[in-house]
Coordinates of C-alpha atoms in Angstrom, one line a residue:
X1137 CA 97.7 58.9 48.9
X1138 CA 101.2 59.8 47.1
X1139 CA 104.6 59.0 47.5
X1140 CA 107.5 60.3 45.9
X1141 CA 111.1 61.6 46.8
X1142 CA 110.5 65.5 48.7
X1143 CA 114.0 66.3 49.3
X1144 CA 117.1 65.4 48.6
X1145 CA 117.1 62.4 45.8
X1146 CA 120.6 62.4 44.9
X1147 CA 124.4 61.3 45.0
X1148 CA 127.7 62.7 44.4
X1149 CA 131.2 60.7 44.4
X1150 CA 134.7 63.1 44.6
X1151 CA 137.2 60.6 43.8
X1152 CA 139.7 63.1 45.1
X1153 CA 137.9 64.7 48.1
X1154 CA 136.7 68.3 48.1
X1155 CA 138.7 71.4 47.9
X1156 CA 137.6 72.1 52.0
X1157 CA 140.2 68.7 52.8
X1158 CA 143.4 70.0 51.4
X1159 CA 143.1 74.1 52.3
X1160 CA 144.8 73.3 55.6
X1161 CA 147.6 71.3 54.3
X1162 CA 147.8 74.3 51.7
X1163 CA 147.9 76.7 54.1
X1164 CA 150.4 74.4 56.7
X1165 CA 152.8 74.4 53.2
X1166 CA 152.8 78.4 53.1
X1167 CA 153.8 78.0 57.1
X1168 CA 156.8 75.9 56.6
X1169 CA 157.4 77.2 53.5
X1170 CA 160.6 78.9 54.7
X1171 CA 161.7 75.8 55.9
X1172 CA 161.8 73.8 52.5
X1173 CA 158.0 72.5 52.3
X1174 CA 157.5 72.8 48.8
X1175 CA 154.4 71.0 48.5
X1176 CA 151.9 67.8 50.0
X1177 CA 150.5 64.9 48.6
X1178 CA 147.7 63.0 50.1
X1179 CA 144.9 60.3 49.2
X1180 CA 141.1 61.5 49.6
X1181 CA 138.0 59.9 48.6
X1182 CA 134.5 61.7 49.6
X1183 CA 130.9 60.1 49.0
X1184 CA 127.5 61.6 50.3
X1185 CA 123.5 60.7 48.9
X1186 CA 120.6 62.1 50.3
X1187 CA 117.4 60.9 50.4
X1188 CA 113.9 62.3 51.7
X1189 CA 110.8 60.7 51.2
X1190 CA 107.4 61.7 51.5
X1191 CA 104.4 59.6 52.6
X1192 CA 101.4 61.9 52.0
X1193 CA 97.8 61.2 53.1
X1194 CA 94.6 64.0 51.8
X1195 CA 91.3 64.1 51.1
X1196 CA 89.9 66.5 48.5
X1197 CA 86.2 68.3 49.0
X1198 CA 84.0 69.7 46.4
X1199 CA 82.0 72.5 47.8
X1200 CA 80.5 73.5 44.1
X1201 CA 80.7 73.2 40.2
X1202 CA 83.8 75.9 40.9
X1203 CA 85.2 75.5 44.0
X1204 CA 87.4 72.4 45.8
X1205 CA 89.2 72.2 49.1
X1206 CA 92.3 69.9 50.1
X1207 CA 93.3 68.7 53.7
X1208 CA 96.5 66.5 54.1
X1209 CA 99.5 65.5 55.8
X1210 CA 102.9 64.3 54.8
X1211 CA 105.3 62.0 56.8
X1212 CA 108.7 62.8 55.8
X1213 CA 111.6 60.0 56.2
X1214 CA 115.0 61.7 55.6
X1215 CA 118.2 59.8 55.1
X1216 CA 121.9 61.1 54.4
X1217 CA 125.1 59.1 54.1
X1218 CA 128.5 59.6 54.0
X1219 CA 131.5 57.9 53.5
X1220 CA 135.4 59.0 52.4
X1221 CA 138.6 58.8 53.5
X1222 CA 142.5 61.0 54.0
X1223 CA 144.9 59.1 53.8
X1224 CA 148.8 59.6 52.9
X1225 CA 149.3 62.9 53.9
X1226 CA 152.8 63.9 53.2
X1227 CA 154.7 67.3 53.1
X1228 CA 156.8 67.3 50.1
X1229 CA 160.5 69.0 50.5
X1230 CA 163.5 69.1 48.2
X1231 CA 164.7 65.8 50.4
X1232 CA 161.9 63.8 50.3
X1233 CA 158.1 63.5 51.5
X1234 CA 157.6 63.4 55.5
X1235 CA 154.1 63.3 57.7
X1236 CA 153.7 66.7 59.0
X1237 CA 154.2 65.6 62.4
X1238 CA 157.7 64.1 61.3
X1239 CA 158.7 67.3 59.6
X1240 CA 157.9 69.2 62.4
X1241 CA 159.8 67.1 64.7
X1242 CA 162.7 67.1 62.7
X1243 CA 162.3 71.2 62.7
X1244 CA 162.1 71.8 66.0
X1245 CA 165.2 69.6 66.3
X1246 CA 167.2 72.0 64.1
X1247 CA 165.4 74.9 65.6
X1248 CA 166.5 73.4 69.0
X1249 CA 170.4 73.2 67.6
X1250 CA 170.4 76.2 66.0
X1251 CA 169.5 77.5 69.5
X1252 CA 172.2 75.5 71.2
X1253 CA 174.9 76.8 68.5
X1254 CA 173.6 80.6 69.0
X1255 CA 174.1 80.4 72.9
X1256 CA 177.4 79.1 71.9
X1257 CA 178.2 82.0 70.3
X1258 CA 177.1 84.2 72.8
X1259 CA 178.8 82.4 75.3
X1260 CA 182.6 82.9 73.5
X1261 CA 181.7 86.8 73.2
X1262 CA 181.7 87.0 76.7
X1263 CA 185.0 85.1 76.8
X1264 CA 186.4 87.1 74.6
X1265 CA 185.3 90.6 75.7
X1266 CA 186.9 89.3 79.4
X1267 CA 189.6 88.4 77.7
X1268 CA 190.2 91.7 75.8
X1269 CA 189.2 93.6 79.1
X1270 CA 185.9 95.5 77.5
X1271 CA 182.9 94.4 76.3
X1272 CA 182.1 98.2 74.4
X1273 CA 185.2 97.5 72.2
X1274 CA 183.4 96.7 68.7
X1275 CA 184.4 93.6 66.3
X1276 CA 186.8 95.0 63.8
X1277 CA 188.6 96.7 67.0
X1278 CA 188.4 93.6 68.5
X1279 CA 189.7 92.1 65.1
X1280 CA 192.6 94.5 65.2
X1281 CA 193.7 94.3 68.9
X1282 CA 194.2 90.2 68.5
X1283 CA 196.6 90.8 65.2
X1284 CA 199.1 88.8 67.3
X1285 CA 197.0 86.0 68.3
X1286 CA 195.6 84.6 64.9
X1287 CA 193.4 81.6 66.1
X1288 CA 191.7 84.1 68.8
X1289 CA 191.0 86.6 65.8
X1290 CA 190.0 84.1 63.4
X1291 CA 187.6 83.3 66.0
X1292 CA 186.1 86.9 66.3
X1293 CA 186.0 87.3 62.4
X1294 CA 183.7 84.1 62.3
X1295 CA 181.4 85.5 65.2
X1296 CA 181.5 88.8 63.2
X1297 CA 180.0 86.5 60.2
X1298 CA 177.5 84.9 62.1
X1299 CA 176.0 88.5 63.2
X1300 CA 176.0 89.5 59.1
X1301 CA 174.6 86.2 58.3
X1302 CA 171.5 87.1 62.0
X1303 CA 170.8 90.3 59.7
X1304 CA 172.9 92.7 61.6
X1305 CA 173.6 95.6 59.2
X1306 CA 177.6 96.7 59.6
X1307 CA 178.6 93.9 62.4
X1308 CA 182.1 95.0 62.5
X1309 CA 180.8 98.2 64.3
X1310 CA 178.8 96.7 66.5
X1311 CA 180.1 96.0 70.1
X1312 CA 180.7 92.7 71.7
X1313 CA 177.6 93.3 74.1
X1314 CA 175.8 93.8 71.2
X1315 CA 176.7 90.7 69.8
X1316 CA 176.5 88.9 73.2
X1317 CA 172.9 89.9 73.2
X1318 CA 172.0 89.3 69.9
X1319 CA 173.3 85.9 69.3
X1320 CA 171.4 85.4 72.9
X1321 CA 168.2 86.8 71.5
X1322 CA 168.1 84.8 68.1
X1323 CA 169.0 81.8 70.5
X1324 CA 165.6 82.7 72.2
X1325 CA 163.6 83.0 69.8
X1326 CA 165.0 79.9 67.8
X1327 CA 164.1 77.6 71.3
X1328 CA 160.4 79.6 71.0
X1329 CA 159.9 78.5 67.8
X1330 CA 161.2 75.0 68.5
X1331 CA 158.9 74.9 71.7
X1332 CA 155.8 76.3 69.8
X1333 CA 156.1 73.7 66.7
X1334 CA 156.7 70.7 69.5
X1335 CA 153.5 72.0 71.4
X1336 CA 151.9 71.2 68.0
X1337 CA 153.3 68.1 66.7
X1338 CA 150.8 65.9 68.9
X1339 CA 147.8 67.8 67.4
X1340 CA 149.4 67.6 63.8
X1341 CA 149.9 63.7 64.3
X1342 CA 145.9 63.2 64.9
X1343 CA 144.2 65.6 62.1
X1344 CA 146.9 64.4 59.5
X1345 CA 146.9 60.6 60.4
X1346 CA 144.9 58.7 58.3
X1347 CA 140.8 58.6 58.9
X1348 CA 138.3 57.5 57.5
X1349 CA 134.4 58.6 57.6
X1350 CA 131.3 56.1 57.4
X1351 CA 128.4 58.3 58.5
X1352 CA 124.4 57.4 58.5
X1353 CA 121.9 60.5 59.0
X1354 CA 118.4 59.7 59.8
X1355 CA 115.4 61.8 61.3
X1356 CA 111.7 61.9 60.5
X1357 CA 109.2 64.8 60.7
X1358 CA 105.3 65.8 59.7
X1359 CA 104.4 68.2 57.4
X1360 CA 100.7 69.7 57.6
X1361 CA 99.0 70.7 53.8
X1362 CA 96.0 72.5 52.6
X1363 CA 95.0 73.4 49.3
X1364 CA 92.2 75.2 47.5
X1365 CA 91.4 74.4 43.9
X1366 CA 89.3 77.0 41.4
X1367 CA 87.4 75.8 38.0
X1368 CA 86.1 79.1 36.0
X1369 CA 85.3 80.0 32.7
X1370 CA 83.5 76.6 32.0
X1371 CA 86.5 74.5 33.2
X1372 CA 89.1 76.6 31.0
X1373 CA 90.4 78.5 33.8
X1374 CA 91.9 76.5 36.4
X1375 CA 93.5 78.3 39.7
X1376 CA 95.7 76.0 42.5
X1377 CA 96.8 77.5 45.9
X1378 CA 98.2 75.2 48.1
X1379 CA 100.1 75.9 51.6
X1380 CA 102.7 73.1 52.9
X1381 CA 103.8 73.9 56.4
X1382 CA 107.0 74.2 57.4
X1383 CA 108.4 70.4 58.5
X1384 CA 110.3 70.7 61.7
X1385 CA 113.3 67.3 61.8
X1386 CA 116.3 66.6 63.2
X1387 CA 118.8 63.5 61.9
X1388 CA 120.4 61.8 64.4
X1389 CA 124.2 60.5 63.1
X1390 CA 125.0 57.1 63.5
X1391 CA 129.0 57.0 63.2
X1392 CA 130.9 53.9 62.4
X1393 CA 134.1 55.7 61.6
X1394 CA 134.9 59.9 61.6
X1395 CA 137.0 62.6 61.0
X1396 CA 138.3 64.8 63.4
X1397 CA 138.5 68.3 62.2
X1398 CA 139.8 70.0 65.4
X1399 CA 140.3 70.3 69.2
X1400 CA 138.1 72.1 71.8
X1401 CA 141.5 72.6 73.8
X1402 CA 142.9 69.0 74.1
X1403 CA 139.5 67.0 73.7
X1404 CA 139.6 66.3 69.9
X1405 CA 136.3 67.7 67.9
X1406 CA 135.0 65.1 65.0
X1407 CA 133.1 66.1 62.2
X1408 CA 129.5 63.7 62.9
X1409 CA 129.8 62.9 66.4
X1410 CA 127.7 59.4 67.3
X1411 CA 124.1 60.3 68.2
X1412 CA 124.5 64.3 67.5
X1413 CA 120.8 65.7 66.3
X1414 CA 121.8 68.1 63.3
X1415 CA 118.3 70.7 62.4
X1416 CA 117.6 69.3 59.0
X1417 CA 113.7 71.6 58.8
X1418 CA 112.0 71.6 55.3
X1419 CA 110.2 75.0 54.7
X1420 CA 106.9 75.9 54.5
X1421 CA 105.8 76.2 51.0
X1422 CA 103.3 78.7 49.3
X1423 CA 102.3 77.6 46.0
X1424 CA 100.0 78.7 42.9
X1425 CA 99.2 77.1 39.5
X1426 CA 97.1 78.6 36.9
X1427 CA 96.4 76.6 33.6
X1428 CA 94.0 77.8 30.9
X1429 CA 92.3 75.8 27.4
X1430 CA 93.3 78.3 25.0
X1431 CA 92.3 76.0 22.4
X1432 CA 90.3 72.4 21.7
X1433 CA 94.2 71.4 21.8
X1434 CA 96.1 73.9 23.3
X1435 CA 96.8 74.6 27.0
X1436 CA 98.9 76.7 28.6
X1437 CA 99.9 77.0 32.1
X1438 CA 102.6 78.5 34.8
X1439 CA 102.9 78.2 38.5
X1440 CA 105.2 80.0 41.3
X1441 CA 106.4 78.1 44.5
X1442 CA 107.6 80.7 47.1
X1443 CA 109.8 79.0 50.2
X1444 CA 110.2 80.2 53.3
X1445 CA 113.5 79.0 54.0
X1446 CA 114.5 82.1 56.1
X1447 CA 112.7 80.9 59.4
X1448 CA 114.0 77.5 59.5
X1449 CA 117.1 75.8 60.1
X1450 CA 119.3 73.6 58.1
X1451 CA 122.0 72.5 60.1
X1452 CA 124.6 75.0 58.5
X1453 CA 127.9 75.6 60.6
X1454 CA 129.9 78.7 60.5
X1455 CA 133.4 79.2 61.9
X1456 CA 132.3 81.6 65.1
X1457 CA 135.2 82.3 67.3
X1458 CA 137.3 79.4 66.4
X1459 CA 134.5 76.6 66.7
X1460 CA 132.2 75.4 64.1
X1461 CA 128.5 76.8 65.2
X1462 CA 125.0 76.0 64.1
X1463 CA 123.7 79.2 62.8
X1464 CA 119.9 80.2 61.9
X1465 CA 119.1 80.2 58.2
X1466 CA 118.7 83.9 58.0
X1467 CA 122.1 84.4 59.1
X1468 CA 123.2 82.9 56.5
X1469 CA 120.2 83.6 53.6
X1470 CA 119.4 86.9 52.2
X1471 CA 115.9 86.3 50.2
X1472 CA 113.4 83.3 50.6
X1473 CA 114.0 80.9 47.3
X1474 CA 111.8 81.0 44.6
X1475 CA 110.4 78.9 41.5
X1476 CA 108.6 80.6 38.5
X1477 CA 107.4 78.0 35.7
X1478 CA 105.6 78.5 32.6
X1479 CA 104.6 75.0 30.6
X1480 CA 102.0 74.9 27.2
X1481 CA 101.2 71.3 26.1
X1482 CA 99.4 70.2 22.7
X1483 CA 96.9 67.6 21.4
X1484 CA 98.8 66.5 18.6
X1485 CA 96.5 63.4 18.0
X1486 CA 94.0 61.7 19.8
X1487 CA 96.5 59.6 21.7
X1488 CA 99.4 61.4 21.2
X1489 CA 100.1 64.5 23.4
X1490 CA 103.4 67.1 23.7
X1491 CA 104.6 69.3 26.1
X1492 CA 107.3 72.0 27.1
X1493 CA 108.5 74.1 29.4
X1494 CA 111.0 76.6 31.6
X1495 CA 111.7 76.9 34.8
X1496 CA 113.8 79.6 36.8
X1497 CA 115.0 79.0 40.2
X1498 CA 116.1 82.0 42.3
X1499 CA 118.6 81.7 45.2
X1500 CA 119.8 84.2 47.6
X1501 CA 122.1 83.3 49.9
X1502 CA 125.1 85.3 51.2
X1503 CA 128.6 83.9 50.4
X1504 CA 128.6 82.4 54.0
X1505 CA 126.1 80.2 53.0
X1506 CA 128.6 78.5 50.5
X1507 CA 130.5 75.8 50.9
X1508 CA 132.0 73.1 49.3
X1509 CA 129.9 70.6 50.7
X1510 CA 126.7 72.5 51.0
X1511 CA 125.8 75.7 48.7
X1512 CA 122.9 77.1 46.4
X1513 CA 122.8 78.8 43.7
X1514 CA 119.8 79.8 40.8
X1515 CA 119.6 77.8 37.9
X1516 CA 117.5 77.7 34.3
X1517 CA 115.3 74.4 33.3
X1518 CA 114.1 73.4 30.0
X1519 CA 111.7 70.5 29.4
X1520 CA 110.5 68.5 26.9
X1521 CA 107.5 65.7 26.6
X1522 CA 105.0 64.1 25.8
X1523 CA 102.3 61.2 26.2
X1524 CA 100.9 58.0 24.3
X1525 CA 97.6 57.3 24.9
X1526 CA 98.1 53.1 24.8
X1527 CA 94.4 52.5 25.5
X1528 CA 91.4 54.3 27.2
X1529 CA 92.6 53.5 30.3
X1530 CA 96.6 53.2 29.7
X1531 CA 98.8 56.4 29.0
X1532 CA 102.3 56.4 28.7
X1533 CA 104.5 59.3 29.8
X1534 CA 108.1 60.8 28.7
X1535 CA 109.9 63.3 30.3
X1536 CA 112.6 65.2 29.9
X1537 CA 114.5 68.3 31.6
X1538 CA 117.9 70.3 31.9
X1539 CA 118.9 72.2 34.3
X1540 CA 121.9 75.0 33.6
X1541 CA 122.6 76.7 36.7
X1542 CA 124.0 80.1 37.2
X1543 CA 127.7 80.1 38.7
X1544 CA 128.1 80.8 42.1
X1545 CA 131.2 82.4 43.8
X1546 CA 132.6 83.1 47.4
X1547 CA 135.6 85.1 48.2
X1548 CA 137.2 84.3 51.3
X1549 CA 140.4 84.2 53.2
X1550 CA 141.0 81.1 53.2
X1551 CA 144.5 81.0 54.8
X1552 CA 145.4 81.2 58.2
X1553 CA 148.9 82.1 57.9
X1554 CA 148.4 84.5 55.3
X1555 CA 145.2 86.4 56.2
X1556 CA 145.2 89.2 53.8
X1557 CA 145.0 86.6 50.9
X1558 CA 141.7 86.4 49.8
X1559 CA 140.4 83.3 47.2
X1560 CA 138.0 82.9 44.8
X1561 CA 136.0 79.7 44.9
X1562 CA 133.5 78.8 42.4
X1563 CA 130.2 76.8 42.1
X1564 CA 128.1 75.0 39.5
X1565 CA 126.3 71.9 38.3
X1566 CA 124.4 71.2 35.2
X1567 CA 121.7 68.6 35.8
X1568 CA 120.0 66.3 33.2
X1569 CA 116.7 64.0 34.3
X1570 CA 114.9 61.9 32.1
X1571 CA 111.7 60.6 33.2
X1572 CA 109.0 57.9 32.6
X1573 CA 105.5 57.2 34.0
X1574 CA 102.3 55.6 33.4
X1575 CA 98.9 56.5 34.1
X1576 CA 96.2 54.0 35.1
X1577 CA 92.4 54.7 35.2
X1578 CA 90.1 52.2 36.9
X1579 CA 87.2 53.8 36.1
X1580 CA 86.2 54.9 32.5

């Protein structure tokens, strides 16, 4: 019987959330940016552990001096949580902080005048082209013909200004039905704009209010194992094979409190929907260990653990036509992972005993696979340790191990309103364990 953490086993705390919360109020400042967003400020707080433990059950058979077999099962209990929070969220302009849903208001307001002021405009051309007789007559004619009538050409020279200040090159040659039509035209597009940001204020007002998350994932699944053991060369050579089947699970969410991180049209989309079953397999694992007595006190010995993560599932989401989508892991993974060790330990004493060792992990996912939340990437592991022989039946183990992994890096676009900017995000983690055991023997 064993039992003993088989996934996950750890927690991390961002005390001021993830890059992943604050790309889209990045991305809504370069939108507005025109119209004096200079920046946002918001509160987030992001917390997740995971946590999967293995119950496993074997029995062990010794055919001969040389040869053993092993048949066993694991039960697998998985457990994830998550809790955070945004909170706060403000646009930042020369005038002050607003929510985005007030700012956007208060744009399409002006939008909305500047429309009303623009049909204006357009409406005292036409007056004044009836009034001259012609509409084809241009501004500085127009300017010339009312040399009599200064209030009416003061007028024209201020609607003349207004087409400069739309962007019309040389306005004083263009005609009054030009003008009529342009100052019409911005007026369009200005009640466009003001309609389009309105249409969005509503949506703005729910993903920017403030949420909070408080998530439990839990699932269960069985993992078969079988194993072969080899003794040669009068117990100096020892060769392990062992094959863990792939561990089929789902985790069920059980949602206090959640996000929402979209629409599907009007219905709003949350990020762990109560009772959703996320894929959450473990994958089958092919392993070999080899140790060999080199010496009365000298052993050395390495192993290799190959995974077969490609034909299994994870639960990873990708952004597929505007909606977050499971997708299969070898969408999303290039090479099966893979763990080469080499360890040599020595007899310093009759109770004392050190070891060493190094570790490589090799990852291969594509940059899809990398996230904020979620990515993989190889790493180096150095170990130290050693055991005290207390009594004939009481050891004492020390263990320790660092782990440097190897940076890992996506480029992306990452902006929707500038699409042909692509970003650089980066990845890494140094991990340091320490460990400490005991071993008991019953029997002499």
């Amino acid at each position: 019987f064993g039992f003993n953490p088989i996934g996950g086993g750890g927690s991390a705390e961002f005390k001021n959330g993830l890059p992943s919360f604050e790309l889209p109020l990045a991305d809504m400042v370069k939108t507005f940016q025109s119209a004096g967003a200079t920046g946002y400020s918001l509160n987030a707080y992001f917390k997740g552990s995971s946590i999967y433990f293995g119950y496993q059950f074997g029995v062990a058979y010794k055919i001969n001096d040389n040869i053993s077999v092993y048949g066993g099962v694991r039960y697998v209990a998985a457990k994830n949580m998550y809790e955070g929070h945004l909170k706060d969220i403000n646009l930042v302009t020369a005038t002050g902080s607003y929510a985005p849903s007030v700012f956007m208001t208060n744009l399409a307001a002006t939008l909305n005048a500047g429309a009303t002021t623009l049909n204006g405009y357009a409406t005292n051309v036409g007056n004044i082209a009836t009034a001259l007789g012609s509409s084809e007559i241009t501004f500085d004619q127009a300017i010339a013909q009312t040399a009599g009538n200064p209030t009416l050409q003061g007028q024209i020279t201020a609607i003349r200004n207004g087409l400069t200040s739309l962007g019309l090159q040389n306005a004083g040659s263009a005609t009054l039905a030009l003008g009529q039509a342009s100052f019409a035209g911005a007026a369009t597009g200005y009640a466009n704009s003001a309609n389009q940001i309105t249409s969005q204020v509503p949506g703005a007002a729910v993903l920017t209010a403030d949420q909070e998350a408080d998530v439990e994932q839990t699932g269960s699944g069985i993992c078969p194992i079988v194993g072969v053991n080899l003794s040669l060369m009068e117990s100096k050579l020892n060769v392990g094979l062992k094959y863990e089947f792939a561990t089929k699970m789902e985790v069920t969410n059980k949602t206090s409190k959640d996000v929402i991180s979209g629409f599907n049209g009007t219905t709003p989309v949350t990020m762990f929907p109560d009772g959703a079953k996320i894929p959450a397999d473990m994958p089958a694992l092919l392993s070999v260990g080899v140790s060999y007595k080199m010496l009365d006190k000298l052993s050395v010995s390495s192993s290799l653990y190959y995974y077969f993560d490609k034909s299994v599932e994870y639960g990873k989401k990708l952004l597929k036509d505007g909606q977050l989508e499971y997708v299969k892991n070898d969408e999303v993974i290039d090479g099966n992972f893979i763990d080469w060790a080499l360890g040599a330990e020595y007899q310093l004493t009759s109770k004392l005993l050190v070891s060493t060792g190094y570790m490589f992990g090799k990852q291969d996912v594509k940059q899809t696979f990398q996230s904020d939340m979620n990515y993989s990437i190889s790493s180096h592991t150095y170990c130290l340790g050693g055991k005290y022989s207390i009594s004939p039946k009481f050891d004492v183990n020390l263990g320790l191990s660092w782990s440097k992994y190897e940076k890992g890096k996506k480029h992306a676009a990452f902006s929707k309103a500038n699409p042909n900017e692509i970003a650089l995000e980066t990845y890494m983690k140094d991990t340091f364990i320490v460990g400490v055991g005991v071993d008991i023997r019953l029997s002499k």
